[in-house]
Tab-separated table of C-alpha atoms in Angstrom:
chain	number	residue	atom	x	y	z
T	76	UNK	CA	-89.662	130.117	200.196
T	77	UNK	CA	-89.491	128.203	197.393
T	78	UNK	CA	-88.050	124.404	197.451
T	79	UNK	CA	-85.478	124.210	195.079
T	80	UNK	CA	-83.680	121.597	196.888
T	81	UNK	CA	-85.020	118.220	195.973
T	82	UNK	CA	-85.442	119.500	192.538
T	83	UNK	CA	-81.727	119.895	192.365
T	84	UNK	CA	-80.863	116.888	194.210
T	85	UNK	CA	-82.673	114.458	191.735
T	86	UNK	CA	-81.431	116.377	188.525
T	87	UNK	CA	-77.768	115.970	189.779
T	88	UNK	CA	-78.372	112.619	190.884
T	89	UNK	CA	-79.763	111.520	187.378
T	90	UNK	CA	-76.840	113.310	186.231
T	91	UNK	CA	-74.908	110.918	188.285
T	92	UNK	CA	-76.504	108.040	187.024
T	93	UNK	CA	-76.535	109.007	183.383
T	94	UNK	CA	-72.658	109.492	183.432
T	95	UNK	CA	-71.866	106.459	185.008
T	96	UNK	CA	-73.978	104.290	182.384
T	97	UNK	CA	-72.072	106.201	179.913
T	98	UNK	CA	-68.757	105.230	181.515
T	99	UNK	CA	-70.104	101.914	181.127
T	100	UNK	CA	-70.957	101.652	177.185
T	101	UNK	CA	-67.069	102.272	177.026
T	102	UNK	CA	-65.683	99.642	178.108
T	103	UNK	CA	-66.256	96.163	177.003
T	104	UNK	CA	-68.571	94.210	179.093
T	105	UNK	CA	-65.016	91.633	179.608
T	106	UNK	CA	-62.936	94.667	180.384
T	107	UNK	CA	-65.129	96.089	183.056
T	108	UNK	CA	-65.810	92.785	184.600
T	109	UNK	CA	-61.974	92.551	184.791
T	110	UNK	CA	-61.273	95.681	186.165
T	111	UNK	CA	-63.665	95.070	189.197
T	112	UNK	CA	-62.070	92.209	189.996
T	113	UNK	CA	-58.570	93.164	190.124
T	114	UNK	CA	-60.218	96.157	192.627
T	115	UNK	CA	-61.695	93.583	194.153
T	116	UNK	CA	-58.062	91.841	194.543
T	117	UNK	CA	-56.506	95.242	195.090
T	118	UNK	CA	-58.492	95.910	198.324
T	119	UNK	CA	-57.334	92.689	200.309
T	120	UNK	CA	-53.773	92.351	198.832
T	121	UNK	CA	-52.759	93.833	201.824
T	122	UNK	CA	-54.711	92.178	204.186
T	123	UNK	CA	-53.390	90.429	207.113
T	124	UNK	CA	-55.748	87.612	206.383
T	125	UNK	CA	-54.421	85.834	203.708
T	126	UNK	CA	-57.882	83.915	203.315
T	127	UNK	CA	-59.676	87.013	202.597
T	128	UNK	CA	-56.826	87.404	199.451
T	129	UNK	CA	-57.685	83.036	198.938
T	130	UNK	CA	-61.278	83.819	198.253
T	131	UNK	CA	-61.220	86.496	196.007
T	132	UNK	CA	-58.433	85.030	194.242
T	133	UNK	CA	-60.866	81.460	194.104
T	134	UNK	CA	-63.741	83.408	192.713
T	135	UNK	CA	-62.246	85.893	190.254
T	136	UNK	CA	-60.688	82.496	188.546
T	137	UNK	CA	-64.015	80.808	188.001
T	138	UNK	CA	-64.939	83.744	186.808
T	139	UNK	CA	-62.078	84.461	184.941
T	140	UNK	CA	-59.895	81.656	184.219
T	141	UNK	CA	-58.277	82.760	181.188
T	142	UNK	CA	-57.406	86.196	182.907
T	143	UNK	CA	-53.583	86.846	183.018
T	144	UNK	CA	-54.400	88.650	185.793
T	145	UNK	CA	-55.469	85.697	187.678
T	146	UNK	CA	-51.978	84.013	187.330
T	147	UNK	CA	-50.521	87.552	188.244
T	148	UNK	CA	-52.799	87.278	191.534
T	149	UNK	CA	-52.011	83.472	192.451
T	150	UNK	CA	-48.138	84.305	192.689
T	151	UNK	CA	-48.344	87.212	194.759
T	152	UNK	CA	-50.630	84.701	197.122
T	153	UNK	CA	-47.936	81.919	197.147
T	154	UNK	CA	-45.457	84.719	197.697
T	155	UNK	CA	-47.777	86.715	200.573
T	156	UNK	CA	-47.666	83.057	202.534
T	157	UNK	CA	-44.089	81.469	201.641
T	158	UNK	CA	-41.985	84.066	202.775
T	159	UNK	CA	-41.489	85.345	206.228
T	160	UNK	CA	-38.081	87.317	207.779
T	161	UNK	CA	-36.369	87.115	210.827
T	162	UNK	CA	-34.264	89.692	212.499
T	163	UNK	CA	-30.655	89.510	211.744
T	164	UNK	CA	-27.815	91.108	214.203
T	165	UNK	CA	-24.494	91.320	212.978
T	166	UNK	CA	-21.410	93.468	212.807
T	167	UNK	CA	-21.117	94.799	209.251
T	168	UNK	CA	-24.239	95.986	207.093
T	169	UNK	CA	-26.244	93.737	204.728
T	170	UNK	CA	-23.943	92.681	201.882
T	171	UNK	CA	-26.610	93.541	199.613
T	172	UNK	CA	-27.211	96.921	200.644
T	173	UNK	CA	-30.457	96.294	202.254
T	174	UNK	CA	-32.428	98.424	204.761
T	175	UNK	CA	-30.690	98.449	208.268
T	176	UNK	CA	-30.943	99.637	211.623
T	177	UNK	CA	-27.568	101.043	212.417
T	178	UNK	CA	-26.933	100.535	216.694
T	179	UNK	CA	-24.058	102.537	218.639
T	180	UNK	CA	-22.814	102.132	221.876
T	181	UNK	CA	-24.414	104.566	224.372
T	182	UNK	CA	-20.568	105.244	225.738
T	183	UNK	CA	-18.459	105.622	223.300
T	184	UNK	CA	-21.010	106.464	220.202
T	185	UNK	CA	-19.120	103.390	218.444
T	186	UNK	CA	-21.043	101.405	215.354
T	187	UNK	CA	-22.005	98.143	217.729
T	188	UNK	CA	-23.813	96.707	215.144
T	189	UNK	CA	-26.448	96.327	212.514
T	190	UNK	CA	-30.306	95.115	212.723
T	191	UNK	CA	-32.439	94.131	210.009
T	192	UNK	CA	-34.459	91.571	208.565
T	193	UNK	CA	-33.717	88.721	206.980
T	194	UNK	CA	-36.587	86.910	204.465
T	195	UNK	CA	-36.791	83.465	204.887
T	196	UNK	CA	-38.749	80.894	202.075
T	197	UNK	CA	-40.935	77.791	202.597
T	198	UNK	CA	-39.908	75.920	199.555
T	199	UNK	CA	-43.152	73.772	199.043
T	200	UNK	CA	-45.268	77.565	198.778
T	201	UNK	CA	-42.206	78.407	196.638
T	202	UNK	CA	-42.648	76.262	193.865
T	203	UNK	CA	-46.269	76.630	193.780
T	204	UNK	CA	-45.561	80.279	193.560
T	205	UNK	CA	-43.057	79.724	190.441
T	206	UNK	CA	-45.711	77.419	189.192
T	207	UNK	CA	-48.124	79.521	188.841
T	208	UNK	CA	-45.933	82.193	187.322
T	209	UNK	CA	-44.319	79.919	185.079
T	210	UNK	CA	-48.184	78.940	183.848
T	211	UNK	CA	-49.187	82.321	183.119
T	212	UNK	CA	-45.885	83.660	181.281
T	213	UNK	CA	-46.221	80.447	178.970
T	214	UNK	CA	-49.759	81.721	178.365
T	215	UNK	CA	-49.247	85.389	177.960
T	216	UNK	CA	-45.516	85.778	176.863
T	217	UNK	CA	-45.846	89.579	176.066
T	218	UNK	CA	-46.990	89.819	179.028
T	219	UNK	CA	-43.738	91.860	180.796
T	220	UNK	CA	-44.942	92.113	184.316
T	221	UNK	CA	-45.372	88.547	184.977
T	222	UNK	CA	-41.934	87.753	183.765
T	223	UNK	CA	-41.012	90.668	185.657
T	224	UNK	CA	-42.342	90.019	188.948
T	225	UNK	CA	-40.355	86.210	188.529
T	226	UNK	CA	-37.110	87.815	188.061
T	227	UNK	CA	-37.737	90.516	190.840
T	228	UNK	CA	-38.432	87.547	193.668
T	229	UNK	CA	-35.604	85.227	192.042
T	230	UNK	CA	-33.406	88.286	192.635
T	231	UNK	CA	-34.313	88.716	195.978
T	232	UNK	CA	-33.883	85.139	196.661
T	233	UNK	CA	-30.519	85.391	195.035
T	234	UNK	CA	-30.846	82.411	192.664
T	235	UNK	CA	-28.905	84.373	190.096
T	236	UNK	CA	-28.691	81.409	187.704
T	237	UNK	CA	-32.454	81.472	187.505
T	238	UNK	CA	-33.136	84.855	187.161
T	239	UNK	CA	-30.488	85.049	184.279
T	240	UNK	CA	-32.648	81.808	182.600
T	241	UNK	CA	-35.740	83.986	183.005
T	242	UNK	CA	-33.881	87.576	181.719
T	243	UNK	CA	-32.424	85.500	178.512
T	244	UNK	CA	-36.544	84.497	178.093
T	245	UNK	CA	-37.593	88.194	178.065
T	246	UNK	CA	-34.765	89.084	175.984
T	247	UNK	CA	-35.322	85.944	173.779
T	248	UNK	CA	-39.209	87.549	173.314
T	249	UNK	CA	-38.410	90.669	172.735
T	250	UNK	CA	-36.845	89.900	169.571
T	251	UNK	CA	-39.875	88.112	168.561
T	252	UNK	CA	-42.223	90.833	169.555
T	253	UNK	CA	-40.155	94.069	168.225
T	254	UNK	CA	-41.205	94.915	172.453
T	255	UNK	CA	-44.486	95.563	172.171
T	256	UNK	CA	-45.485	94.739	175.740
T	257	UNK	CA	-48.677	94.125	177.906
T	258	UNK	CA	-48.816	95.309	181.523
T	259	UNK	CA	-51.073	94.815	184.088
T	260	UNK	CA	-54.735	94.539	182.905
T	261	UNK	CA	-53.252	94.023	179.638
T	262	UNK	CA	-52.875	97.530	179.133
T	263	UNK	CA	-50.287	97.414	176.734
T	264	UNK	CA	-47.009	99.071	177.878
T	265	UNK	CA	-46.974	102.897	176.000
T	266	UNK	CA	-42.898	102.532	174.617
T	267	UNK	CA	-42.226	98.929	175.105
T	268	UNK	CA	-38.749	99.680	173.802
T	269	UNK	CA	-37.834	101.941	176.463
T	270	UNK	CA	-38.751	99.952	179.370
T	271	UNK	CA	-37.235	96.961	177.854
T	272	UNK	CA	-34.219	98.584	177.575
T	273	UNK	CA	-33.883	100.691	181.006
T	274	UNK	CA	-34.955	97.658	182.858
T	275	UNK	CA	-32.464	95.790	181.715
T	276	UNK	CA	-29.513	98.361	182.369
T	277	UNK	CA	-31.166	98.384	186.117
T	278	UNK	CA	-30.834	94.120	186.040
T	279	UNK	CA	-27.455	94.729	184.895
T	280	UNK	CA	-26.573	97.377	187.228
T	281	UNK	CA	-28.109	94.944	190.151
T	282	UNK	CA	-26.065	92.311	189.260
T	283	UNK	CA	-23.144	94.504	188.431
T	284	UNK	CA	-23.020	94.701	192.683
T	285	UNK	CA	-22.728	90.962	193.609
T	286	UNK	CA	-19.805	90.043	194.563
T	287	UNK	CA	-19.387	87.486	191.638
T	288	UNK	CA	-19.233	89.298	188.262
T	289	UNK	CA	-19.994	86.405	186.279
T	290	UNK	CA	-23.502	86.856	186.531
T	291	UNK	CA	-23.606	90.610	184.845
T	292	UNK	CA	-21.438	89.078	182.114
T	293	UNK	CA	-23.760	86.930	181.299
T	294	UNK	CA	-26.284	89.428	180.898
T	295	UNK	CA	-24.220	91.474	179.088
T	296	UNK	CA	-23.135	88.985	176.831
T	297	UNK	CA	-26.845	88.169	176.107
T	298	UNK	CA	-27.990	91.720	175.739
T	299	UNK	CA	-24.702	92.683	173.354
T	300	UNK	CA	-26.071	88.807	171.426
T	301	UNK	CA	-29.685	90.282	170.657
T	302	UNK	CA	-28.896	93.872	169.846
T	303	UNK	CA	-25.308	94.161	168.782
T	304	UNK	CA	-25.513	98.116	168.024
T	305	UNK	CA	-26.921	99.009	171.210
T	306	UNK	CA	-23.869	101.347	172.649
T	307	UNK	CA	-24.896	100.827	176.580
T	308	UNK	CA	-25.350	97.719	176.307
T	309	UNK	CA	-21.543	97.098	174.572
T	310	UNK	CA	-20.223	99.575	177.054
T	311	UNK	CA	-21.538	96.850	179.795
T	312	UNK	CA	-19.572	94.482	178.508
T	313	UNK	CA	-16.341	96.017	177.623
T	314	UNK	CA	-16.622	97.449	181.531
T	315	UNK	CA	-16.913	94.288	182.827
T	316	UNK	CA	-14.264	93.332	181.155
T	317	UNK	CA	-12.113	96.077	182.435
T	318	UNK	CA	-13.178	95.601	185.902
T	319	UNK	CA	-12.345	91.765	185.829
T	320	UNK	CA	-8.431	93.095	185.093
T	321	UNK	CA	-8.852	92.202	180.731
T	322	UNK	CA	-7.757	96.063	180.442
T	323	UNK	CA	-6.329	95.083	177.023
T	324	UNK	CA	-9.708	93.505	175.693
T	325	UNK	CA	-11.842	96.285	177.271
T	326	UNK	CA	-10.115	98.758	175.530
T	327	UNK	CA	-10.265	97.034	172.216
T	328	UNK	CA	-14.534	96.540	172.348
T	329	UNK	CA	-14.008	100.367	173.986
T	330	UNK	CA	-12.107	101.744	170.539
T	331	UNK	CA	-14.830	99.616	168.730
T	332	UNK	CA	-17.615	101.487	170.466
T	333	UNK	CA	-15.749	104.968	170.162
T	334	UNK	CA	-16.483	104.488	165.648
T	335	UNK	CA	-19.307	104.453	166.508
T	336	UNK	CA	-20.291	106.650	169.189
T	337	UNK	CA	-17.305	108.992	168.689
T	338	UNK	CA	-19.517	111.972	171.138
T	339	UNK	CA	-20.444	109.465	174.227
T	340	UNK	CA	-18.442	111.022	176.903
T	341	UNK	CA	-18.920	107.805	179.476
T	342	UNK	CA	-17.006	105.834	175.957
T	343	UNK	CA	-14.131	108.199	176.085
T	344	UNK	CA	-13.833	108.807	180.083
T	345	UNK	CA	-13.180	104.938	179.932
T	346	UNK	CA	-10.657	104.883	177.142
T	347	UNK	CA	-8.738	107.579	178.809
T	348	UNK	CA	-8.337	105.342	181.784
T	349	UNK	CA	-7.726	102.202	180.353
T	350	UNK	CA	-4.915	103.932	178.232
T	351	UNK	CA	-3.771	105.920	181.756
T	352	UNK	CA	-4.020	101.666	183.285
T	353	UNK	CA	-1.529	100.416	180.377
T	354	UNK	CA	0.752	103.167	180.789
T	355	UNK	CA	0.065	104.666	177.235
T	356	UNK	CA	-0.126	108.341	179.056
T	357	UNK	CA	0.007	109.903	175.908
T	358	UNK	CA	-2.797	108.196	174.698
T	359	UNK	CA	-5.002	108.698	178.221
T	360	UNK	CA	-4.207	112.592	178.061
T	361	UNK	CA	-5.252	112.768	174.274
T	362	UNK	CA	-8.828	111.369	174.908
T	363	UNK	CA	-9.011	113.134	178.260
T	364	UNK	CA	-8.331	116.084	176.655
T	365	UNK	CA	-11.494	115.548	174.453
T	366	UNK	CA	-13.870	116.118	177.696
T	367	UNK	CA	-12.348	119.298	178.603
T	368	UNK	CA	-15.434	120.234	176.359
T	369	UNK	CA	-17.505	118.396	178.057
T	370	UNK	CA	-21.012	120.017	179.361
T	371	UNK	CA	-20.826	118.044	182.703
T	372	UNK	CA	-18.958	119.879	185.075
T	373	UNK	CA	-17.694	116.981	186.951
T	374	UNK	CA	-16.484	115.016	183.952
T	375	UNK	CA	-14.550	118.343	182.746
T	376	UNK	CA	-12.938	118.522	185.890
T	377	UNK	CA	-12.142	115.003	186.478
T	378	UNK	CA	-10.365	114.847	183.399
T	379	UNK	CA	-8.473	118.280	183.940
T	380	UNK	CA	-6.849	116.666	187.211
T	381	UNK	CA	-6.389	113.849	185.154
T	382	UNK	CA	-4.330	115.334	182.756
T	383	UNK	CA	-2.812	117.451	185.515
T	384	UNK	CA	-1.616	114.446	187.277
T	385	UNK	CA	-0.149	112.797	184.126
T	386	UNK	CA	1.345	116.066	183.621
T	387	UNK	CA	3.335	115.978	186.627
T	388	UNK	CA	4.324	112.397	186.380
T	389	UNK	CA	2.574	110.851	189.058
């Protein structure tokens, strides 16, 4: 029998070979040394031992010390060892909506209580975390993620007045870089526009749930500052103003928005109400009537009771 085997095995393993040099040509040498060392990083981010993380992190910066990467990598490692959780037990779920462990009575099946975790920060590891952060956004200002993961550990922490300083940064940038964004890697972020802009509703909506609604205002306010056309962001604010009681205000920047979005269904639902709030119940059924022709089923019906209910007085 002939012995095709080895024959085959060394022509696919030089195909192996000739492929992977290939892959190689295409990337800058710079690129491909960065790549292996954010693998490297990648593969004992999780690690239990945070020295394993320390040493890569040490050698990837001599290596690379103008990587934004680097900066991106030193902030998680601050993070990994300043913050730690202890279990909470109380009688009403997390205020912030946070992951709980619902307990019941084994008699009467009655809600005894809730379990879950609380973080807790070491404020020395803290500020070298926020330190390093700090460094690398002044460095690499387009680059989103590192301003990103600030704001997402300041909002965790609840220092709302920080993360607001940080959001009015990125929103500060953006108007200086038309959003054209760098990600991890410094891959550069495919429609900067669009994450800029649905992150920011998801801040907003974030902060829209704390208990104190001065802190979405704010980002309204600064969102409605550096793009005054934008219609979700001036529905933010006229809806904040509407929920803080200013019905009469709301409505105004409301009709103001209607000119110029005259087909935005959320606009009109809101006008209808604020009208239905003021007691103008002509006015509320004329714009509810306008989403009797609406495509969303729950909107059309909404409004039909709506109307229904002014209607019959109530």
């Amino acid at each position: 029998m002939p012995n095709f085997t080895a024959v085959n095995i060394k022509q696919s393993v030089m195909k192996r070979l000739l492929l992977l040099i290939f892959a190689s040509l295409a990337l800058p040498f710079g690129a491909l040394a960065q790549h292996q060392w954010y693998d490297k990083y990648q593969q004992v981010l999780n690690d239990s031992d945070a020295n394993k993380l320390l040493q890569v992190i040490e050698a990837w910066q001599k290596a690379e010390p103008e990587s934004a990467d680097v900066y991106a990598a030193w902030f998680n490692y601050y993070y990994k060892i300043g913050v730690s959780s202890v279990l909470s037990l109380t009688t009403e779920p997390p205020a912030d909506g946070s992951e709980s462990l619902m307990l019941r009575n084994d008699t009467t099946q009655e809600t005894a209580g809730y379990l879950y975790a609380v973080p807790t920060y070491n404020d020395s590891l803290m500020n070298l975390c926020f330190q390093k952060i700090d460094a690398g956004i002044r460095k690499f200002p387009d680059r989103l993620d590192l301003a990103f993961g600030k704001i997402h550990v300041l909002m965790q922490m609840k220092d709302y007045e920080a993360a607001l300083k940080a959001l009015d940064a990125v929103i500060r940038r953006s108007a200086d870089n038309h959003n054209a964004w760098l990600w991890t890697l410094d891959k550069p972020v495919d429609d900067g526009s669009a994450m800029f802009f649905d992150s920011m509703q998801d801040y907003f909506n974030r902060l829209w749930k704390v208990q104190d609604l001065s802190y979405a205002e704010q980002l309204a306010h600064m969102l409605v500052a550096a793009y005054p056309s934008n219609i979700v962001f001036r529905s933010n604010f006229a809806g904040i103003k509407g929920a803080k009681g200013e019905n009469e205000e709301a409505l105004k920047l409301f009709l103001d928005i209607h000119r110029d979005a005259p087909k935005d269904e959320i606009v009109i639902g809101n006008i209808a109400h604020l009208y239905l709030v003021l007691g103008d119940k002509k006015q509320a059924k004329k714009y509810y009537q306008l989403l009797l022709k609406s495509e969303d089923e729950t909107m059309k019906e909404e409004a039909a009771s709506a109307i229904k209910q002014i209607e019959n007085g109530e």
